[in-house]
C-alpha positions as CSV (number, residue, x, y, z in Angstrom):
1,X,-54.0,141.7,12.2
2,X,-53.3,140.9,8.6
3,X,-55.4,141.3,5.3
4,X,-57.1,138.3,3.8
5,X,-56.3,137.9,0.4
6,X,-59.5,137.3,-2.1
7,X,-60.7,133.4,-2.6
8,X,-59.3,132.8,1.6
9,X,-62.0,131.2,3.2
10,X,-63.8,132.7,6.2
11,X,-63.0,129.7,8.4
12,X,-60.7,130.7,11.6
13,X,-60.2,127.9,13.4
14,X,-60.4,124.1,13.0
15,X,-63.3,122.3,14.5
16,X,-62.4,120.3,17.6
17,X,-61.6,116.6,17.1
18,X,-60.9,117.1,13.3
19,X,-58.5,114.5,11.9
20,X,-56.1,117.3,11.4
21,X,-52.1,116.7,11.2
22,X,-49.6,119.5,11.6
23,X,-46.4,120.1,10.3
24,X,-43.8,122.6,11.4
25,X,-42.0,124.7,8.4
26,X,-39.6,127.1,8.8
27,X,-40.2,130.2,7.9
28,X,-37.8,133.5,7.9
29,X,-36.4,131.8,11.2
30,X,-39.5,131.1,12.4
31,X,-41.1,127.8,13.2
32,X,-45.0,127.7,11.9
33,X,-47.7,125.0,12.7
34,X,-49.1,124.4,9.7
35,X,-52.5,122.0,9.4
36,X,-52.7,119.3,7.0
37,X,-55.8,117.9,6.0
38,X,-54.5,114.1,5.4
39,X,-55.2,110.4,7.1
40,X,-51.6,110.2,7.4
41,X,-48.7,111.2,9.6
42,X,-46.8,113.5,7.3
43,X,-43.3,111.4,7.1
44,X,-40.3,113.1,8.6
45,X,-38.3,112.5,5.3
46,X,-40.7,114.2,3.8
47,X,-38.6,115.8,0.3
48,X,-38.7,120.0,-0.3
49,X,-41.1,119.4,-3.5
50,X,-43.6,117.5,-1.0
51,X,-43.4,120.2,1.8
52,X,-43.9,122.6,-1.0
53,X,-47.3,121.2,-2.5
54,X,-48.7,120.8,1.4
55,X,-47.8,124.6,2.2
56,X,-49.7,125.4,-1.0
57,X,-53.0,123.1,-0.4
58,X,-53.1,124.3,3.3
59,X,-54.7,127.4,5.0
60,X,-52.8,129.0,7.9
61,X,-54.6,129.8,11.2
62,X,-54.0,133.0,12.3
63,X,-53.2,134.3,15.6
64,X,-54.2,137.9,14.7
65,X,-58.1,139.2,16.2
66,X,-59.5,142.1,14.8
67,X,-62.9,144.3,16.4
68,X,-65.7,146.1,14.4
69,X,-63.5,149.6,14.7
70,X,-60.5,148.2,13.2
71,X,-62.3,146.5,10.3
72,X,-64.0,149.6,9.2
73,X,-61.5,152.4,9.6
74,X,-59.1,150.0,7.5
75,X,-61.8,149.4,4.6
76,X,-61.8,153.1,5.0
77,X,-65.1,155.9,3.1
78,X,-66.1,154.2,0.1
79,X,-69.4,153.4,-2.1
80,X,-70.9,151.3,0.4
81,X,-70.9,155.1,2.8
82,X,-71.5,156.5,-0.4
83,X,-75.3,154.0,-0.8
84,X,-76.0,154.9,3.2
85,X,-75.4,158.5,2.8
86,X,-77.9,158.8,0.1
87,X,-80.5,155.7,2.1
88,X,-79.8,158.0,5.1
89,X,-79.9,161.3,3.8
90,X,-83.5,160.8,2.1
91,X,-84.8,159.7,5.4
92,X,-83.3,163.2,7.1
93,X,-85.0,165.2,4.0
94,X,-88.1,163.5,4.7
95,X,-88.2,163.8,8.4
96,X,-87.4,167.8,7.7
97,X,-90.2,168.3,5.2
98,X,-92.8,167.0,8.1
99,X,-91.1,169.5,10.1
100,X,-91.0,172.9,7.9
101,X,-94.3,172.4,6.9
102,X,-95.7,172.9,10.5
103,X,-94.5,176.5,9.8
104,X,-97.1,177.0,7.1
105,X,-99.7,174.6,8.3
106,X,-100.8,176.9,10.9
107,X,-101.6,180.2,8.9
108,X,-103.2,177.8,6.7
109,X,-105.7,176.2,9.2
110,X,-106.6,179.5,10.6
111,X,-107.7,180.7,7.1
112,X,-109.4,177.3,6.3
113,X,-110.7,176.8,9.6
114,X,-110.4,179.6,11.4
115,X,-108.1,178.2,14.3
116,X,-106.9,180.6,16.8
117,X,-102.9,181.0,17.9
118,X,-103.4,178.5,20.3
119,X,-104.5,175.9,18.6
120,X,-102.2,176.4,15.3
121,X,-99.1,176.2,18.7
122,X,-101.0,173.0,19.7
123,X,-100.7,171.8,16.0
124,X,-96.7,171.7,16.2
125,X,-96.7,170.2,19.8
126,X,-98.9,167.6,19.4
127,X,-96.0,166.8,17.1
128,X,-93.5,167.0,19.2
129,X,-95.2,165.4,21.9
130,X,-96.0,162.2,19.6
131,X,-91.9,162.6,19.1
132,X,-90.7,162.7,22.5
133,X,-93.7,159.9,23.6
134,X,-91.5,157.5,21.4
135,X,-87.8,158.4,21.1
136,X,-86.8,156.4,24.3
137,X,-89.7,153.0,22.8
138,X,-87.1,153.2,19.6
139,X,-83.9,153.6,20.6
140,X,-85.3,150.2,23.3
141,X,-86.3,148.7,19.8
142,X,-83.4,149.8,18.1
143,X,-81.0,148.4,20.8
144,X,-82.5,145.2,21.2
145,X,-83.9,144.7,17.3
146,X,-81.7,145.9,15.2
147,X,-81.5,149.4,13.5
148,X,-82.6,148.0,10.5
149,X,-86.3,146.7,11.8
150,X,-87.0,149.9,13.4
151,X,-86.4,152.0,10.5
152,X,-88.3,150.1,8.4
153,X,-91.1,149.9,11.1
154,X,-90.8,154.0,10.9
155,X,-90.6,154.4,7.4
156,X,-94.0,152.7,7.0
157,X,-96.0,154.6,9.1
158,X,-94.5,158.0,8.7
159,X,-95.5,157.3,4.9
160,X,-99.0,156.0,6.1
161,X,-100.0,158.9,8.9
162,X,-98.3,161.6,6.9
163,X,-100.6,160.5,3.6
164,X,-104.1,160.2,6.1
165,X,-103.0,164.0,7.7
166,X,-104.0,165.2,4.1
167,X,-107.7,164.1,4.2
168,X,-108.3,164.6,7.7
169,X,-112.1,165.5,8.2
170,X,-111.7,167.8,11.6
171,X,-109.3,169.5,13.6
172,X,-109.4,166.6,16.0
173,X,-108.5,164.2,13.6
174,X,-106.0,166.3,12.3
175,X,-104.3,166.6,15.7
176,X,-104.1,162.3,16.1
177,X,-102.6,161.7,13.1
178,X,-100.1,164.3,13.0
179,X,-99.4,163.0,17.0
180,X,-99.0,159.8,15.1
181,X,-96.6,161.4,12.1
182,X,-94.3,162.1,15.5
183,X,-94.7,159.1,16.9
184,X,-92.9,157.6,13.8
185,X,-90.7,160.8,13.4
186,X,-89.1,159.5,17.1
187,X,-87.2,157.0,15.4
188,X,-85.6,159.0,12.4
189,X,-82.7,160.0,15.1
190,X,-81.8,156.0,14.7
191,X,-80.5,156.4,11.4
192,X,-77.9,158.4,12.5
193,X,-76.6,155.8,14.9
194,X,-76.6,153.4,12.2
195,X,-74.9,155.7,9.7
196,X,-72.0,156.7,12.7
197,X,-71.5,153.3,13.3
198,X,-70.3,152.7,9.8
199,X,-67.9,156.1,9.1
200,X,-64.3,155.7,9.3
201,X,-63.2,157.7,12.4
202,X,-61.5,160.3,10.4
203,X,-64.1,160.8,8.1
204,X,-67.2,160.4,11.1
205,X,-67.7,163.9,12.0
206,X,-67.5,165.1,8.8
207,X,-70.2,163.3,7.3
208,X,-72.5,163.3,9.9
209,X,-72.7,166.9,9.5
210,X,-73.4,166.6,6.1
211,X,-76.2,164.5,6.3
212,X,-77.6,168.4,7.5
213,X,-77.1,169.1,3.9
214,X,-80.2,166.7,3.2
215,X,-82.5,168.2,6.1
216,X,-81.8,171.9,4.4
217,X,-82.2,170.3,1.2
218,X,-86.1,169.0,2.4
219,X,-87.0,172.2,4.0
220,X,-86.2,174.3,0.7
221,X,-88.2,171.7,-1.1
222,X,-90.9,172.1,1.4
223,X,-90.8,175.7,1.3
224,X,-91.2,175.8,-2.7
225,X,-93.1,173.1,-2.8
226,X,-95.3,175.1,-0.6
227,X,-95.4,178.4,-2.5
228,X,-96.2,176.3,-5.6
229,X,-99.2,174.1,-4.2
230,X,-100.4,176.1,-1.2
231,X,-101.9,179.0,-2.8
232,X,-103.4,177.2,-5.1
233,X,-104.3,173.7,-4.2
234,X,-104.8,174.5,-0.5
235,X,-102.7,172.9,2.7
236,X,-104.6,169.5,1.8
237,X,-102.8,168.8,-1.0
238,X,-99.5,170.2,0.4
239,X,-99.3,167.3,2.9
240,X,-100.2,164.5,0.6
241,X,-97.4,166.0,-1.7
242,X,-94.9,166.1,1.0
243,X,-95.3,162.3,2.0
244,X,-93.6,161.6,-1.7
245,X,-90.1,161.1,0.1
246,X,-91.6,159.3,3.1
247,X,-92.7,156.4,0.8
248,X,-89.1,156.2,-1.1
249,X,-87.4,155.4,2.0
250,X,-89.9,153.1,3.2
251,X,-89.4,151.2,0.1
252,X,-85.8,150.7,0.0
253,X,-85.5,150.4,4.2
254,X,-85.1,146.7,3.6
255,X,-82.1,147.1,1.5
256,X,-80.5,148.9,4.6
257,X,-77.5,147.0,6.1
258,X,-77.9,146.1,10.0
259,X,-75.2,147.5,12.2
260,X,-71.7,145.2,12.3
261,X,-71.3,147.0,16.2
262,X,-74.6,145.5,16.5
263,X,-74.5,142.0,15.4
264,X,-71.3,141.7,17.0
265,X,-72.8,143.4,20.2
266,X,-75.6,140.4,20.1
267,X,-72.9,137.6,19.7
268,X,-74.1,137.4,15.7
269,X,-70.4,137.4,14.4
270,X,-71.3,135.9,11.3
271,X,-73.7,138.2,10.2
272,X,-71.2,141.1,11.4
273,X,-68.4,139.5,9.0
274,X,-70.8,139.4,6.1
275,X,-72.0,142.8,6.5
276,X,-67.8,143.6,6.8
277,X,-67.2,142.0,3.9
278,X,-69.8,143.7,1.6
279,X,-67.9,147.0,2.8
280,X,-64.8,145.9,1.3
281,X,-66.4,144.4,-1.4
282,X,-68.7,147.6,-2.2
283,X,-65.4,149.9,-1.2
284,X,-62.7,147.5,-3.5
285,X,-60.6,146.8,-0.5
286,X,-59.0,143.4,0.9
287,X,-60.9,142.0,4.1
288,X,-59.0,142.4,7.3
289,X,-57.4,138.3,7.8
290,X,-57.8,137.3,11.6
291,X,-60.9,136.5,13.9
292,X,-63.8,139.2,15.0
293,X,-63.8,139.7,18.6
294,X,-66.2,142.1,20.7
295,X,-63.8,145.3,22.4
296,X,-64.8,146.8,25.6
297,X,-67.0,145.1,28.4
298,X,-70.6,144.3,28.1
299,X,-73.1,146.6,28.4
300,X,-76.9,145.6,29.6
301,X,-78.5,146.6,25.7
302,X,-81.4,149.0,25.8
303,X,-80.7,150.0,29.4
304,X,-82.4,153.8,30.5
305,X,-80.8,152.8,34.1
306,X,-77.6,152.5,32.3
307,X,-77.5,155.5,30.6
308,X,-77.6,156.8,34.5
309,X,-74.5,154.9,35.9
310,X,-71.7,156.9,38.2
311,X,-69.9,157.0,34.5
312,X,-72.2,158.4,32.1
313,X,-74.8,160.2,34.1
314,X,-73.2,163.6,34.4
315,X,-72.9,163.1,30.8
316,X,-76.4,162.2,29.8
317,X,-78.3,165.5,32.2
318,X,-75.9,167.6,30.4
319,X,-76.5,166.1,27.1
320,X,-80.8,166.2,27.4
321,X,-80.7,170.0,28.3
322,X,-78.3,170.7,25.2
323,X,-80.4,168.7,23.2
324,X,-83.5,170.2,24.8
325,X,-82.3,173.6,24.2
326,X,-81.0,173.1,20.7
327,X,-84.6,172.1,19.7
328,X,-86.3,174.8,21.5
329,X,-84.2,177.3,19.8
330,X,-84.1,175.7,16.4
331,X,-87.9,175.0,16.4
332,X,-88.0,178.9,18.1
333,X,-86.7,180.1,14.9
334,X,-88.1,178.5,12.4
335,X,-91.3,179.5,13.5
336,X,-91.0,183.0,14.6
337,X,-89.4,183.7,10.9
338,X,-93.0,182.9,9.8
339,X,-94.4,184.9,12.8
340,X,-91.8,188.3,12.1
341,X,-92.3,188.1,7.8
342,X,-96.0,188.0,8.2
343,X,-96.0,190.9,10.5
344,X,-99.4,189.9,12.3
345,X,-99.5,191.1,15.5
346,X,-103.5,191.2,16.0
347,X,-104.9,188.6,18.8
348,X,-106.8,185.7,16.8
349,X,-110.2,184.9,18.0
350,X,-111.6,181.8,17.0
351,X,-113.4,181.7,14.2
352,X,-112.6,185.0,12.9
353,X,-111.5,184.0,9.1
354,X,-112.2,187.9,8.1
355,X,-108.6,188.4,10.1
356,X,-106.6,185.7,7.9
357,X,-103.3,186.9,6.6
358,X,-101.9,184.1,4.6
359,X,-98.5,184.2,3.6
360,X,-97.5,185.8,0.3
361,X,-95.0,184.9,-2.4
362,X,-92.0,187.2,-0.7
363,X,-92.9,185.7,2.6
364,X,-91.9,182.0,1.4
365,X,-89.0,183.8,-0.8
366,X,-88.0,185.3,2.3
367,X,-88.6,181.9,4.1
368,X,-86.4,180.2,1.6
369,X,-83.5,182.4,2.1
370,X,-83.3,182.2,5.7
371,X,-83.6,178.3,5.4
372,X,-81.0,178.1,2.2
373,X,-78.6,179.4,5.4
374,X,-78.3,175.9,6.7
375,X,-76.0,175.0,4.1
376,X,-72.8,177.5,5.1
377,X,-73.8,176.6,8.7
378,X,-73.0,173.0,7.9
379,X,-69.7,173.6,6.3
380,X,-68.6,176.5,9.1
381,X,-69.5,174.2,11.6
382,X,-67.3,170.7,9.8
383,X,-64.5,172.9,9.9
384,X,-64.4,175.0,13.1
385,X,-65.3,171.3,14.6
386,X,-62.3,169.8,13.3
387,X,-60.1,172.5,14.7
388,X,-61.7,173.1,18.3
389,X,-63.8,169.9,18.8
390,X,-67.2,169.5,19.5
391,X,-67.2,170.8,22.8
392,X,-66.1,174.3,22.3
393,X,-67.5,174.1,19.0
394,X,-70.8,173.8,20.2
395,X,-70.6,176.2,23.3
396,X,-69.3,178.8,20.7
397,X,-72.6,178.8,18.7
398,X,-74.8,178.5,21.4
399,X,-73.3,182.3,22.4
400,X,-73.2,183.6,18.7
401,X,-77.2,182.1,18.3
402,X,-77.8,183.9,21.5
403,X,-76.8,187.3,20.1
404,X,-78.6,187.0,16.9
405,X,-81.9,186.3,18.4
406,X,-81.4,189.5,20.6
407,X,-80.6,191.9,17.7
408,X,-84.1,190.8,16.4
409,X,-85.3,193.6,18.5
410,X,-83.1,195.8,17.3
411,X,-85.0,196.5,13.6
412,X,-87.7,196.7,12.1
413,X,-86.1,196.7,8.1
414,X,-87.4,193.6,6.4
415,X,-83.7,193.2,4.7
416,X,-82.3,193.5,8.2
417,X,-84.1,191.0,9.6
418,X,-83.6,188.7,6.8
419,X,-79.9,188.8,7.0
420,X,-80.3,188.3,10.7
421,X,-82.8,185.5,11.0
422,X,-80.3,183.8,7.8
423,X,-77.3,183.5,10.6
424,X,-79.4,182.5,13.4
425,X,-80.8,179.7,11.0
426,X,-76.6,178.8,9.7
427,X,-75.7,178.8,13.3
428,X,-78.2,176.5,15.0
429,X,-78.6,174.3,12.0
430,X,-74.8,173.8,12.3
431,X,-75.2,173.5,16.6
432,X,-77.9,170.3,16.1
433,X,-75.9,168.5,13.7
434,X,-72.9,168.7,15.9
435,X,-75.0,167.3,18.7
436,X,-75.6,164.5,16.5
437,X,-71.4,164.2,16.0
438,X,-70.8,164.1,20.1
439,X,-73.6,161.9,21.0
440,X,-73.5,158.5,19.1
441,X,-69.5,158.8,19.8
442,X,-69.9,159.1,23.6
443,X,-71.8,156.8,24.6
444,X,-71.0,152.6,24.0
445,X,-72.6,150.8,21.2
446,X,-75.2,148.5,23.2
447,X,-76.1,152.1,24.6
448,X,-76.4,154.3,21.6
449,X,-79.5,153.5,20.4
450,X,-81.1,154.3,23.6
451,X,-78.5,157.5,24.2
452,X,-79.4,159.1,21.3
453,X,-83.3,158.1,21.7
454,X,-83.8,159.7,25.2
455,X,-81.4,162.6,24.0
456,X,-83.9,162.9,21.1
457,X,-87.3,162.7,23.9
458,X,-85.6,165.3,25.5
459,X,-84.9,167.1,22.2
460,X,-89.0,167.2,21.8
461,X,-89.8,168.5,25.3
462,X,-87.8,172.2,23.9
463,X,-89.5,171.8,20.8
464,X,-93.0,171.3,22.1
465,X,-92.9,174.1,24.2
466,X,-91.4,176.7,21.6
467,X,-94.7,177.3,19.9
468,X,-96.1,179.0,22.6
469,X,-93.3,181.0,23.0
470,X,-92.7,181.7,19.3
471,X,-96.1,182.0,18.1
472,X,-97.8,183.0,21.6
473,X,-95.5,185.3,23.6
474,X,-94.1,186.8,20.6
475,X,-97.3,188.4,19.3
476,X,-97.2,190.5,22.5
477,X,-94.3,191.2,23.3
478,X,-91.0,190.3,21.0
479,X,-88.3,191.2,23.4
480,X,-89.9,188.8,25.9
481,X,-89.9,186.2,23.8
482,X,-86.1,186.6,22.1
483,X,-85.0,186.9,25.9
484,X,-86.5,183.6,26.5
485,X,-84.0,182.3,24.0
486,X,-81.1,184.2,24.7
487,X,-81.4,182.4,28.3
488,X,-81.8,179.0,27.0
489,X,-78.5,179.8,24.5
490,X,-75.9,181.1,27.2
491,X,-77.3,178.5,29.4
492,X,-76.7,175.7,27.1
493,X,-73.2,176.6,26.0
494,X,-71.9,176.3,29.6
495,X,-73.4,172.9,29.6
496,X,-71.6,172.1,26.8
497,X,-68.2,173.1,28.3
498,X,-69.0,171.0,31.1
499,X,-69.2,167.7,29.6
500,X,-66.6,165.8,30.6
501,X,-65.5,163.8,27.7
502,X,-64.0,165.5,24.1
503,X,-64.2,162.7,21.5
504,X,-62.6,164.5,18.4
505,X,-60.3,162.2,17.0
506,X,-61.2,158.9,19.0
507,X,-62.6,155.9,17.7
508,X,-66.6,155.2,18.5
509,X,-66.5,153.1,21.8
510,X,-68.0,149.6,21.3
């Protein structure tokens, strides 16, 4: 594997039955074929200046094959990560806006419309259940597709459903279409597997956490956007400002590059050279010289049975309840921050509008501290990552999640609670995006798609069922629903010292 030096043709080999001579030149004690693109038989008393001009009119063909892998960890973290980061990290922001502001929609609809706890828990699974209904149709899509047309597919009708939530007419109506906002939301985990597939091993973990800097970035936004327009304007006018971001990325999905793994997965090496070559171009660095070749055995693309083989299935059950339990204890915590600050305790009838506590300014200041903690979780979690791997990692913050949750019980002091409730939220935050690390490097790229999709379903199942925990079970008894989470926690970090694969360090298996 060489580097191909700029104005080098793309051309590998010479087509078959080409009126092509060859000439053999001696080179540092080697003897070199070299093709000749002349009528004539090359004389053998052929004179050094004549040799000389031939050499330099002619292009070698080289021997050397390179794969997707190689070519990208040589071209190395330049602008064209630096473009996808940003393409990327704007879908993450937007896909956590839609999700903090199901922590304030519910209060909300109980004062507007006099909701009981029930249905404001049925509000954030219908959600949920719209996102786990889909994560396994797009990761299929995205598999078989492309990443590309599935994000764009999502980016126009998160935009749409998210903008229609805002004038819905009922409750009923309000419940489809925000089934609908997680129908598209199911396919947001697919930008991730695109972004993974372009990061440099060294640099891959490392940046995929950071793309949680984006999500913590969207749920501050939503929580101050939400003390600015909530009070004032109403909840209407909170979603309709919230779908902003949602319409950015879907107008700049088509300027998303498709996956090289991809195209090269789907036997479209040209495409996969191009894309390749805009890296170096965008990065400043000398295309890779040799022929692209697909690594590894073929994989069925798509395949849910796959994901299920004698190799990967112990893998993939361990993988859904860590997923599963990292949304049901993110979720969990999100909303039972809103549940502990507003101190309601009181069962909520329906209709009874006379009981409405919405929540005041130093509950969404109070909000936006504990959510500002996602950003030292992300870095905590990049480096401890990098030094133990993701396995131990991960297992680690399961256990310290687990004892945060518990001390919730423990006090009463609203400064206490903050402080405790901001390292839950730092700990899990970092937990989900190092999820995101293991799984798109575990499992083979005409997998992936599909790996991370039914990881995500699974991912959806927790979530959905949080809300009766966290905004049910907690208002009578809060030790009963805490100890629901501290189970899930221990449980999940020996799942995640029993997967059987560590990838820290490996390249992404193709």
């Amino acid at each position: 594997m060489g580097v191909r030096r700029p104005g080098i043709t793309r051309g590998y080999e010479e087509m078959q039955g080409a009126n092509v001579a060859t000439v053999n030149v001696a080179i540092a004690g080697h003897t070199t074929p070299i093709a000749t693109h002349n009528h004539h038989q090359v004389p053998p008393q052929t004179g050094a200046m004549a040799q000389e001009f031939e050499m330099a009119s002619v292009s070698v063909v080289p021997d050397d094959t390179f794969t997707v892998t190689q070519a990208v960890n040589a071209l190395g973290f330049g602008w064209f990560q630096v473009k996808l980061s940003l393409c990327v990290g704007l879908c993450w922001m937007a896909d956590s806006m839609e999700m903090t502001i199901l922590s304030v929609l519910g209060p909300a609809l109980h004062c507007d419309w006099g909701v009981t706890r029930y249905q404001q828990a049925l509000t954030t699974t219908i959600v949920f259940l719209g996102m786990m209904l889909s994560s396994t149709f797009w990761g299929q899509l995205s598999d078989r597709y492309g990443r590309k047309p599935a994000l764009t597919l999502c980016g126009v009708l998160l935009f749409l459903y998210g903008l229609l939530s805002a004038v819905a007419p009922s409750f009923g109506w309000l419940l489809l279409l925000r089934g609908l906002v997680g129908f598209a939301i199911g396919c947001v985990p697919q930008s991730v597997t695109l972004y993974a597939e372009f990061l440099p091993t060294k640099q891959r973990a490392k940046c995929v956490v950071l793309l949680d800097c984006f999500w913590a970035l969207g749920a501050c936004f939503e929580v101050a956007l939400a003390l600015a327009v909530a009070p004032r304007l109403g909840w209407r006018w909170l979603l309709g400002l919230s779908a902003a971001p949602l319409f950015v990325f879907a107008v700049i999905t088509p300027w998303l590059p498709e996956s090289a793994r991809y195209n090269v997965a789907c036997g479209q090496n040209d495409k996969a050279l191009s894309t390749l070559e805009q890296i170096a171009h965008d990065n400043k660095k000398p295309m890779l010289l040799g022929r692209l070749v697909v690594e590894g055995t073929a994989t069925p693309r798509g395949s849910i049975r796959a994901l299920l083989s004698t190799s990967l299935r112990r893998t993939t059950l361990l993988l859904w309840f860590i997923w599963m339990s990292c949304a049901f204890c993110y979720y969990g915590l999100v909303l039972m921050s809103t549940e502990l600050f507003s101190g309601d305790r009181k069962p909520v009838v329906a209709g009874d509008i006379e009981d409405c506590h919405p929540l005041s300014t130093d509950d969404y200041l109070d909000l936006l501290w504990t959510t500002l903690a996602e950003f030292p979780g992300i870095f905590a979690t990049i480096a401890v990552m990098e030094k133990w791997g993701r396995k131990k990692t991960m297992a680690f913050q399961f256990i310290l999640y687990g004892g945060c949750v518990l001390l919730l019980t423990s006090t009463k002091d609203r400064i206490a609670l903050t402080m405790i409730l901001f390292l839950a939220r730092g700990v899990i935050a970092g937990l989900f995006q190092a999820a995101y690390v293991y799984t798109p490097e575990v499992y083979p790229t005409a997998l992936r798609s599909v790996g991370v999709g039914g990881c995500s379903a699974l991912a959806r199942l927790g979530a959905m069922a949080t809300p009766y925990v966290a905004q049910v079970l907690l208002q009578n008894s809060v030790w009963s629903a805490v100890s629901v989470y501290g189970v899930f926690a221990i449980s999940a970090s020996v799942a995640c010292l029993l997967l059987p694969y560590e990838t820290r360090g490996t390249d992404m298996v193709q």
